[in-house]
CSV table of C-alpha atoms in Angstrom, one decimal:
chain,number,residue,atom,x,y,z
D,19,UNK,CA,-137.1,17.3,-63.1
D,20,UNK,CA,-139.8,19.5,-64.6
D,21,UNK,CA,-140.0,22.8,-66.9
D,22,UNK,CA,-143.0,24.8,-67.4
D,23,UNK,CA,-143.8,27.3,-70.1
D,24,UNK,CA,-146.5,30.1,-69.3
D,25,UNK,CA,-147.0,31.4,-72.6
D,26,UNK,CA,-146.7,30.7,-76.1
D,27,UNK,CA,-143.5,32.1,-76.9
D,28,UNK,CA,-141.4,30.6,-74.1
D,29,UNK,CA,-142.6,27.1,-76.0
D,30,UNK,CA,-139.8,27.9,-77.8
D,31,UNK,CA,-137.5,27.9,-75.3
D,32,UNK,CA,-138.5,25.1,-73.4
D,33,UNK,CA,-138.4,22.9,-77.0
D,34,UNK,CA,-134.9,23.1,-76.5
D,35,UNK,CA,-134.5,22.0,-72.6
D,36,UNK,CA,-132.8,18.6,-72.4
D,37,UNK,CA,-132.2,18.0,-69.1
D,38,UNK,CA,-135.8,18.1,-67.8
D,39,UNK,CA,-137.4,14.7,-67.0
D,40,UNK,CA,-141.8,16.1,-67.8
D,41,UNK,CA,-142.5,19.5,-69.9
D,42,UNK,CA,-145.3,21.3,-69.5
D,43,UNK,CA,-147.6,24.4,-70.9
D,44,UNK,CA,-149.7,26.2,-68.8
D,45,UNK,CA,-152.2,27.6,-71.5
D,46,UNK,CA,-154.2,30.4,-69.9
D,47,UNK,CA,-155.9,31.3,-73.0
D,48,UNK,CA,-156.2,30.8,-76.4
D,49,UNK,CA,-153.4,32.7,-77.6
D,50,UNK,CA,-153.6,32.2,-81.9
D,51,UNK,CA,-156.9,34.4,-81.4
D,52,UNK,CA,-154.9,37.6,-80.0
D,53,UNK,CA,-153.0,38.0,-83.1
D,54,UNK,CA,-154.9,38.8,-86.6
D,55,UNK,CA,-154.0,35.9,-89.1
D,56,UNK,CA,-150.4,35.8,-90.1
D,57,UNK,CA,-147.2,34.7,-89.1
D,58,UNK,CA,-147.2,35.1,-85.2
D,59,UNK,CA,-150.7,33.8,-85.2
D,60,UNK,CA,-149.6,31.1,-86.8
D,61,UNK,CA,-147.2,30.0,-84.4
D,62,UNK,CA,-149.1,30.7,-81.5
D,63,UNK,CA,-151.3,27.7,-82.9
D,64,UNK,CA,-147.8,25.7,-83.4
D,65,UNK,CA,-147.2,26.4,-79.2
D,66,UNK,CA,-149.7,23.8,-78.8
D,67,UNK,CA,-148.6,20.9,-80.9
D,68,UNK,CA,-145.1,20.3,-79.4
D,69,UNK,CA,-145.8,17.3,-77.4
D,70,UNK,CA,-145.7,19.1,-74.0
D,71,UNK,CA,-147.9,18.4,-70.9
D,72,UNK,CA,-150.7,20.7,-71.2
D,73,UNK,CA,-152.9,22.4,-67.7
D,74,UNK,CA,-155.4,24.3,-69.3
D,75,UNK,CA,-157.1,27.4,-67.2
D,76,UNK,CA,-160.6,26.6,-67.0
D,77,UNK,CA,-162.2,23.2,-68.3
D,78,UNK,CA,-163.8,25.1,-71.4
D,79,UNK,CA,-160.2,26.4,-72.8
D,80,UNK,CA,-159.8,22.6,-72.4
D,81,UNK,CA,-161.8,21.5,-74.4
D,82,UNK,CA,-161.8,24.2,-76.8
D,83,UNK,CA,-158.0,23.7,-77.4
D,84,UNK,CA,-158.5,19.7,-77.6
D,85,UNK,CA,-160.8,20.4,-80.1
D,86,UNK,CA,-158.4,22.8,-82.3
D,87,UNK,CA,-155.1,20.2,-81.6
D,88,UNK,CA,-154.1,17.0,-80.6
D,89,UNK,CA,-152.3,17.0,-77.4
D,90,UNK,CA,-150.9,14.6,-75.3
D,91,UNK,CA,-152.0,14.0,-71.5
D,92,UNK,CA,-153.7,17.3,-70.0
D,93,UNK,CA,-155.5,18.9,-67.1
D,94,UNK,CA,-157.7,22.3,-66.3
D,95,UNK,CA,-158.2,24.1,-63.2
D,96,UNK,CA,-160.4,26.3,-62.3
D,97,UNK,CA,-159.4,29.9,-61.7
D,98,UNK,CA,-160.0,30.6,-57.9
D,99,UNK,CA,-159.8,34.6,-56.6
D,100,UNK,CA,-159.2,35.7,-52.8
D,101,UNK,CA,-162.6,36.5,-51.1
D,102,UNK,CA,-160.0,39.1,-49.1
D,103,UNK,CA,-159.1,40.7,-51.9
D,104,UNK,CA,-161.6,40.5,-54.1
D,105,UNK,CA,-165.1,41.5,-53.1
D,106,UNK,CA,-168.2,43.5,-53.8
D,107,UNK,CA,-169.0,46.8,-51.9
D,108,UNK,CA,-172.9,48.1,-51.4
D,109,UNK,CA,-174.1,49.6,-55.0
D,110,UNK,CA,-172.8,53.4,-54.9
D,111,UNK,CA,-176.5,54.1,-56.5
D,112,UNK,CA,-176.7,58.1,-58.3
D,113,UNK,CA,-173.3,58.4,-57.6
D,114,UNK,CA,-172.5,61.4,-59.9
D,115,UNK,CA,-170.2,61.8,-61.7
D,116,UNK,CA,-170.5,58.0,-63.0
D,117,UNK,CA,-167.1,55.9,-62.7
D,118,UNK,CA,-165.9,54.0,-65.6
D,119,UNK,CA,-162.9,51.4,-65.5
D,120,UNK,CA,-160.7,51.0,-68.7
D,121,UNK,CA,-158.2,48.1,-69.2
D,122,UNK,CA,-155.4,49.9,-71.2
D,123,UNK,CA,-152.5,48.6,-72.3
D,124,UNK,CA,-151.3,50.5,-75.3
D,125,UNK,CA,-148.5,48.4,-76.7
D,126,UNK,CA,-150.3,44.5,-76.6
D,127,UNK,CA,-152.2,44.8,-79.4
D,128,UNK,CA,-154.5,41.6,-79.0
D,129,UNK,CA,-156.0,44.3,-76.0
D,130,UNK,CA,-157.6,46.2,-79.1
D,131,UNK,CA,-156.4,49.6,-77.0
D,132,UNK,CA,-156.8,51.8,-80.2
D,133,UNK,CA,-160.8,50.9,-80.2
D,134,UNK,CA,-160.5,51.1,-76.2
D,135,UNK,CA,-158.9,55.0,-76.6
D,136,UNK,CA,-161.5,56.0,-79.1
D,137,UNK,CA,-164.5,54.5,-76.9
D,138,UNK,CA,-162.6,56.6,-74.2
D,139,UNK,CA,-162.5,60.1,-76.3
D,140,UNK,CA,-166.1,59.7,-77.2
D,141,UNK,CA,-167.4,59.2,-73.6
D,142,UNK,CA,-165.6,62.4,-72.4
D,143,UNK,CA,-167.1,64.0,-75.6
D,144,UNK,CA,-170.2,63.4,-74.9
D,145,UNK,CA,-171.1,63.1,-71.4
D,146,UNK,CA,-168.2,65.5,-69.7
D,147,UNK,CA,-168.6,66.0,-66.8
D,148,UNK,CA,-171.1,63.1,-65.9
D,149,UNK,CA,-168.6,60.5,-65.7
D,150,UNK,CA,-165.4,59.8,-64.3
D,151,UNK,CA,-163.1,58.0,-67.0
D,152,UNK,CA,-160.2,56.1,-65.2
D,153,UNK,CA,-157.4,53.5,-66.5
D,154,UNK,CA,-155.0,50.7,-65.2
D,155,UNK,CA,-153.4,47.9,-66.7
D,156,UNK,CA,-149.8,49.4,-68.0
D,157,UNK,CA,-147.7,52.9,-67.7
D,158,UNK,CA,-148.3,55.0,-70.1
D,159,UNK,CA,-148.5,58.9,-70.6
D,160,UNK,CA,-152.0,59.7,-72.1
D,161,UNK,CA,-150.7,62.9,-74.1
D,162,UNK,CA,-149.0,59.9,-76.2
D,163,UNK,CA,-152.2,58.4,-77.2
D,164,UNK,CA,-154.5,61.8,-77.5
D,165,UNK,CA,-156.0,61.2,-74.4
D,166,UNK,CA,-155.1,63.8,-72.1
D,167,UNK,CA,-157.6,65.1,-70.0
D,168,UNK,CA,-160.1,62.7,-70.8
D,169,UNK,CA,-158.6,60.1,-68.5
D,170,UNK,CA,-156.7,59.1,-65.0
D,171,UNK,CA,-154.3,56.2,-65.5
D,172,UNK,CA,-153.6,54.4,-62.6
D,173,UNK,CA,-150.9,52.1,-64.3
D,174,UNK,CA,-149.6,48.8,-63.0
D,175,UNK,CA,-151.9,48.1,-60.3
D,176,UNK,CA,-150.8,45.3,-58.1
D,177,UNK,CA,-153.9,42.7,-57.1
D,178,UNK,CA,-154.7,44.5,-54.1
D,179,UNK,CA,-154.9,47.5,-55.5
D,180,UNK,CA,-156.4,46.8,-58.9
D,181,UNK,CA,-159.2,45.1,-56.8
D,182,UNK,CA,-159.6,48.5,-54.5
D,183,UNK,CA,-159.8,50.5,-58.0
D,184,UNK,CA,-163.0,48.1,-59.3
D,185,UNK,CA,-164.7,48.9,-55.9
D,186,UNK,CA,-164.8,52.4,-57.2
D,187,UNK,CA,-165.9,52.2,-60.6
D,188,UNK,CA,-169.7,51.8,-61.6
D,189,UNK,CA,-169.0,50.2,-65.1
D,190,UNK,CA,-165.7,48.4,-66.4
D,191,UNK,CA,-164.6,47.9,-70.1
D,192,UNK,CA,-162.1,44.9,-70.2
């Protein structure tokens, strides 16, 4: 009765299903901007003129998009997180060393991860000791990316965890 597609690629795909009665594309960002101009950028920006159903994540990608394309019938939502799960611990003030947060993910490269490693080298250059550099967000082996030692990755984190993680850290780069 229905087929979804989550993200820009699998548009592809789901051009082809026949033997669904409504498609749909859940568009959680605004994926033509993760990819410098060119060919895949280009047809990131085609995702969004196939005709499908659109349910935008957040009203403002709404209207953004619907701005950028014509689209057919759509909807947003409005991201919602767990109050369980996610939640803010009493401020850890002079903690020493100070904890910084990374989001890494070496091979997306719309996450800008070589800028994200230098920014990392630098900090441990220059402040040492006085900070705590940590990392989650994919696997990866930091003597790959000449950031051994300067560094913890936690990898793939599930939500629980990633959310225990922030509760540690003083400052997060994302």
């Amino acid at each position: 009765d229905y087929a979804f597609a989550t993200l820009w690629t699998t548009t592809y795909t789901l051009l082809r299903v026949r033997n669904a009665g409504l498609k749909f594309y859940l568009i959680q960002d605004y994926e033509p901007l993760f990819y410098p101009a060119g060919s895949l950028s280009a047809q990131a920006a085609l995702s969004y003129k196939m005709g499908f159903h659109h349910i935008y994540n957040t009203a403002s990608l709404q209207s953004y998009c619907q701005s950028m394309h014509e689209t057919r019938a759509s909807i947003s939502f409005d991201p919602q997180i767990d109050p369980h799960v996610i939640y803010g611990e009493p401020s850890h003030s002079h903690r020493n060393p100070v904890r910084i947060f990374f989001y890494c993910r070496p091979d997306h490269p719309r996450n800008g991860f070589a800028l994200v490693a230098e920014v990392i080298r630098l900090t441990n250059k220059r402040l040492g000791n006085l900070v705590e550099l940590v990392c989650a967000g994919d696997d990866f082996d930091a003597r790959d990316h000449d950031l051994e030692g300067c560094i913890v990755n936690y990898g793939r984190l599930s939500y629980q965890s990633s959310a225990a993680l922030y509760r540690t850290c003083d400052i997060g780069l994302v």
